[in-house]
Every structure is written in C-alpha cells, then in structure tokens.
PDB file of C-alpha atoms in Angstrom:
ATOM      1  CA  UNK A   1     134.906 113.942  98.387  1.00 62.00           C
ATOM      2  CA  UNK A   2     134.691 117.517  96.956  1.00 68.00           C
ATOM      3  CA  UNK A   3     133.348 120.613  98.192  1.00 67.00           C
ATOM      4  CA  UNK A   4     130.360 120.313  96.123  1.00 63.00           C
ATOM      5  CA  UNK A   5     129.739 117.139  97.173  1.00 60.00           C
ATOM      6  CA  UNK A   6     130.628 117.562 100.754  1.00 60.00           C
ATOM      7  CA  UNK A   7     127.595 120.257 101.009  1.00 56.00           C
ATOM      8  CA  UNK A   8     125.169 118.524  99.484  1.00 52.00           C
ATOM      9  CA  UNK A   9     125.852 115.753 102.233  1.00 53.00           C
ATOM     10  CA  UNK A  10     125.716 117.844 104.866  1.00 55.00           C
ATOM     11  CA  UNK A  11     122.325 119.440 103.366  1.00 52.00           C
ATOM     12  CA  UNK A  12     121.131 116.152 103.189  1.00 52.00           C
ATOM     13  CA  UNK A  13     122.441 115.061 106.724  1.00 56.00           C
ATOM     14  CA  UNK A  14     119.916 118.162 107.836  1.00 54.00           C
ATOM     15  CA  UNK A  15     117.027 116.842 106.803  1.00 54.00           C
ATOM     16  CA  UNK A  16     117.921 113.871 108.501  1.00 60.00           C
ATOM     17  CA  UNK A  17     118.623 115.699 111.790  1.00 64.00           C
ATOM     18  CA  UNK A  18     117.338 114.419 115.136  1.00 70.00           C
ATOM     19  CA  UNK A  19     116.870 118.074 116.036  1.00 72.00           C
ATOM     20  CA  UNK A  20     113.802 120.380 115.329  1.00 69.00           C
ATOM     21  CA  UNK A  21     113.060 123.822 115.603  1.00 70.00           C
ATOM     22  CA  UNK A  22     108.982 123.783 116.908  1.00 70.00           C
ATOM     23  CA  UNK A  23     107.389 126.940 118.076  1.00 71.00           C
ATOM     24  CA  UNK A  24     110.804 128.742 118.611  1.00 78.00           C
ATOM     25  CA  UNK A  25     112.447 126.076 120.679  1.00 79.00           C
ATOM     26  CA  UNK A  26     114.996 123.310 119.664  1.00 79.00           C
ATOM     27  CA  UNK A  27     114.109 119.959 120.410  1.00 74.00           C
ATOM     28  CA  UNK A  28     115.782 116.369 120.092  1.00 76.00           C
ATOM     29  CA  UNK A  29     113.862 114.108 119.152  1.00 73.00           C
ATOM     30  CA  UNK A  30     114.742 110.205 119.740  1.00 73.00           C
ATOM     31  CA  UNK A  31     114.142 108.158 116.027  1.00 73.00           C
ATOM     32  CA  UNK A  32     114.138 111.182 114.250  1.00 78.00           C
ATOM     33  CA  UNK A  33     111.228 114.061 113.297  1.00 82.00           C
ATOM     34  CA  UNK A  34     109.951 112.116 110.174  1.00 85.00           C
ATOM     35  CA  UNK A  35     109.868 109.103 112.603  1.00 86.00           C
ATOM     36  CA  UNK A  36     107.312 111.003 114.742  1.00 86.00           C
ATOM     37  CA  UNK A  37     105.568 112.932 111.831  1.00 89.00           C
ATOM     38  CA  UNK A  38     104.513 109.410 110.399  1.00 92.00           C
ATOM     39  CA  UNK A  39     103.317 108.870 113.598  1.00 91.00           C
ATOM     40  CA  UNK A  40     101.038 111.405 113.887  1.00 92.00           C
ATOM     41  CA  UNK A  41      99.865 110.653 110.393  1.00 95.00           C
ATOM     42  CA  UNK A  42      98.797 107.339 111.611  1.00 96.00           C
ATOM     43  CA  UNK A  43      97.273 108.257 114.555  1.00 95.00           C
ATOM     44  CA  UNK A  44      95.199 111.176 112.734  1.00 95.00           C
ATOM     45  CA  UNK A  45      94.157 108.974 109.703  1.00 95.00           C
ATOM     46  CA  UNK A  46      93.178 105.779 112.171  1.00 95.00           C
ATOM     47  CA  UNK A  47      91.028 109.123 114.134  1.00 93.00           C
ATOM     48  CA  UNK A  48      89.631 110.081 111.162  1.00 93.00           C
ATOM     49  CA  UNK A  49      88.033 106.327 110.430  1.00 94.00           C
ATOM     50  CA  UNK A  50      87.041 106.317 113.403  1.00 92.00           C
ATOM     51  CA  UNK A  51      85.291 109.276 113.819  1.00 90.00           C
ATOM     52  CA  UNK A  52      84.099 109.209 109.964  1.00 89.00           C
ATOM     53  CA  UNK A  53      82.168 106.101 111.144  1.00 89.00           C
ATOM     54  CA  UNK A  54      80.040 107.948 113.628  1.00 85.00           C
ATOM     55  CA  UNK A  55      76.510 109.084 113.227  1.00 88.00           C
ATOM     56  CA  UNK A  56      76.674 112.568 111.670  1.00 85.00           C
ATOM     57  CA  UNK A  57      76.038 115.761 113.438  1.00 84.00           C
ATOM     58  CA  UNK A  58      76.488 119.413 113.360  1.00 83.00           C
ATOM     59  CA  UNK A  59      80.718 118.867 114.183  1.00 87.00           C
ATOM     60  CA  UNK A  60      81.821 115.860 112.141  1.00 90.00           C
ATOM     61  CA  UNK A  61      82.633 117.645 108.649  1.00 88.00           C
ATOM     62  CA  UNK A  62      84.479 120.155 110.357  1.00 88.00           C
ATOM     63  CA  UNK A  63      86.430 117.751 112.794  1.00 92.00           C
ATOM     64  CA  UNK A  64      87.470 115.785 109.338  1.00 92.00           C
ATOM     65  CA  UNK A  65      88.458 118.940 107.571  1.00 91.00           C
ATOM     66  CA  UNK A  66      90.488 120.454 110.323  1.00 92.00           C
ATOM     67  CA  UNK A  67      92.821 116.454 110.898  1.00 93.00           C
ATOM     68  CA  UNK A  68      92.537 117.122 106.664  1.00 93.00           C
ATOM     69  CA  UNK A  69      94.177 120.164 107.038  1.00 92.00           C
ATOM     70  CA  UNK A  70      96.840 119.316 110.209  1.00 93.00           C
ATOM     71  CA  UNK A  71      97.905 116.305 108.210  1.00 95.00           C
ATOM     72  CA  UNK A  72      98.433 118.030 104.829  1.00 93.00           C
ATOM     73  CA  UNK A  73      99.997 120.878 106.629  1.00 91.00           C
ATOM     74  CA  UNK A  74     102.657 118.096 108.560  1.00 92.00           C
ATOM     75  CA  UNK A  75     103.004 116.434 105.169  1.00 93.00           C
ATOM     76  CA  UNK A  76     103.801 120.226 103.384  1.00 91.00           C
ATOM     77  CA  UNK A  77     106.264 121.141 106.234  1.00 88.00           C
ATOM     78  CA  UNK A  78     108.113 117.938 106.809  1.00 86.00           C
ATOM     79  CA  UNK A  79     108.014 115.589 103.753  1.00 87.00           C
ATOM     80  CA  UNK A  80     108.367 118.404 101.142  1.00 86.00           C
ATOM     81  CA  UNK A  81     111.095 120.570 103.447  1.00 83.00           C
ATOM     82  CA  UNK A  82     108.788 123.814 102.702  1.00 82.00           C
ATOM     83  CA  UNK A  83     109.901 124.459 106.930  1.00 80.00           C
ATOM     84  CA  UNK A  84     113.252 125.051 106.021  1.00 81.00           C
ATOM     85  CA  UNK A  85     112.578 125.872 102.257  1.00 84.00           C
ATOM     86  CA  UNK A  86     112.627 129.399 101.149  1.00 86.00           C
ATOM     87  CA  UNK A  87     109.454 131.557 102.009  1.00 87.00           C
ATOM     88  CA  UNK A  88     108.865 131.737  98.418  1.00 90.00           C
ATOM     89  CA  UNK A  89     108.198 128.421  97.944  1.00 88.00           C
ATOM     90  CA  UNK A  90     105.654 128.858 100.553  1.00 86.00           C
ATOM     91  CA  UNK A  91     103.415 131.592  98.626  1.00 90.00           C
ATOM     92  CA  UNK A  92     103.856 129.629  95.295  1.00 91.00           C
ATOM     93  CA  UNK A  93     101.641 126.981  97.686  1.00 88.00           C
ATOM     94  CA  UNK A  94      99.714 128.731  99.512  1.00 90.00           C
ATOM     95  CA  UNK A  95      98.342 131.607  96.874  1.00 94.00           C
ATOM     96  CA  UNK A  96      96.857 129.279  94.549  1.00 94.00           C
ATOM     97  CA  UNK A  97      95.281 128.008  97.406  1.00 91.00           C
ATOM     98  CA  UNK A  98      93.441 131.069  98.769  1.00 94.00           C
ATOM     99  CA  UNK A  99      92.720 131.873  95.409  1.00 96.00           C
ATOM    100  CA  UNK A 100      91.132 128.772  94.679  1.00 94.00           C
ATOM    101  CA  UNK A 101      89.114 128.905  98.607  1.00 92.00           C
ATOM    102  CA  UNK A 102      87.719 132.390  97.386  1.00 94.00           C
ATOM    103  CA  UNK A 103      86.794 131.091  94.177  1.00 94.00           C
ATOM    104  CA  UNK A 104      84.919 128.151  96.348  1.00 91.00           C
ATOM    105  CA  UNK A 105      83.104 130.784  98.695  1.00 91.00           C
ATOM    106  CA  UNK A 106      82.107 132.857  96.143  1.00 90.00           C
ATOM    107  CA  UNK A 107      79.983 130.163  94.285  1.00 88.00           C
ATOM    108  CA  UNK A 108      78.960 128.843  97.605  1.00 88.00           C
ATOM    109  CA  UNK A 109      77.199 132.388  98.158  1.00 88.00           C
ATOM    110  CA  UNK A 110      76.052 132.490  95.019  1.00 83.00           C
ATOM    111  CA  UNK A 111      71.796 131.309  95.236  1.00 82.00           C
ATOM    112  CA  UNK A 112      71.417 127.665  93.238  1.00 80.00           C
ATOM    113  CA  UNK A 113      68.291 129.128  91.330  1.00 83.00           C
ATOM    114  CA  UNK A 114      70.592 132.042  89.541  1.00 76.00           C
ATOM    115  CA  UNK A 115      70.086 135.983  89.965  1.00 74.00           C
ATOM    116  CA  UNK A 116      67.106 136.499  88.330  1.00 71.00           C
TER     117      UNK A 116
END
C-alpha cells in the first residue's frame, strides 16, 4: 500500500473510531459513536410521534423544533464529519442559516395588512 493510500485509510479508520471527544473529554464508546448517534435519532424521532400526537398547547411547537434542531445538529456533526471538519466548513453552514432565520423574523414582524 502507498503512502497516499495508507493515509487515506487511516483518515478513514478515524471516522470509524470507537473513541469521541464530547464536551472536552475522551470517551470509548462500545459499537461505535455512529452506533449510538442512530440511536438517539430513533429515540428522538419515535419522541417526536409521540409527542406530535398530543393535544396542542402553548409548549408542543417548541418541544418539536428544539428534538428538530438536536437531531439535525447530531446528523451535521456526526454523519457529515463537520466535528472534525475544518471550522470553515462550519460557517459555509451555519451563515446561510442565520441569514435565512433573520430573513424569517423580519417578515414575521412585519404587520399582515402592509405599512400603510
């Protein structure tokens, strides 16, 4: 095996790694971290059914949007490497993003009859 292709293994084989890096602390985790992840994406989608099916109140659409926002977050971290990516990859994501949540508070604010 080459050099090249050597590295690119061993890149690989870190993705793959039993061994995460959460909150500043390295932890081994049995099965693997996308093992778990999935997990968690289970249990917070089978949450969300269940707690979409109750009767609606002053809490549920913000209870939905914050497991919306843990589970894209655990998707963006783990599935497309932006943890270990380059911080840069990170703005390109998240920029657009507050851009676009301005955009959707602004016209939120803005009175459904028009300024006149």
């Amino acid at each position: 095996m080459t050099d090249q292709q050597q590295g690119a293994h061993d890149a690989h084989d870190a993705f793959l790694s039993d061994t995460t890096t959460i909150f500043g602390r390295e932890i081994t985790i049995q099965g693997g971290i996308y093992t778990v992840v999935f997990v968690l994406l289970a249990v917070a989608t089978v949450l969300e059914i269940i707690i979409g099916g109750l009767p609606e109140g002053v809490l549920l659409i913000p209870l939905l949007l914050a497991f919306a926002v843990i589970k894209a977050t655990l998707v963006v971290m783990y599935y497309m490497h932006l943890k270990t990516d380059s911080r840069l990859f990170t703005w390109v994501l998240i920029l657009p993003l507050l851009i676009a949540l301005a955009a959707m508070l602004y016209l939120l604010a803005a009175p459904p009859t028009g300024y006149t």
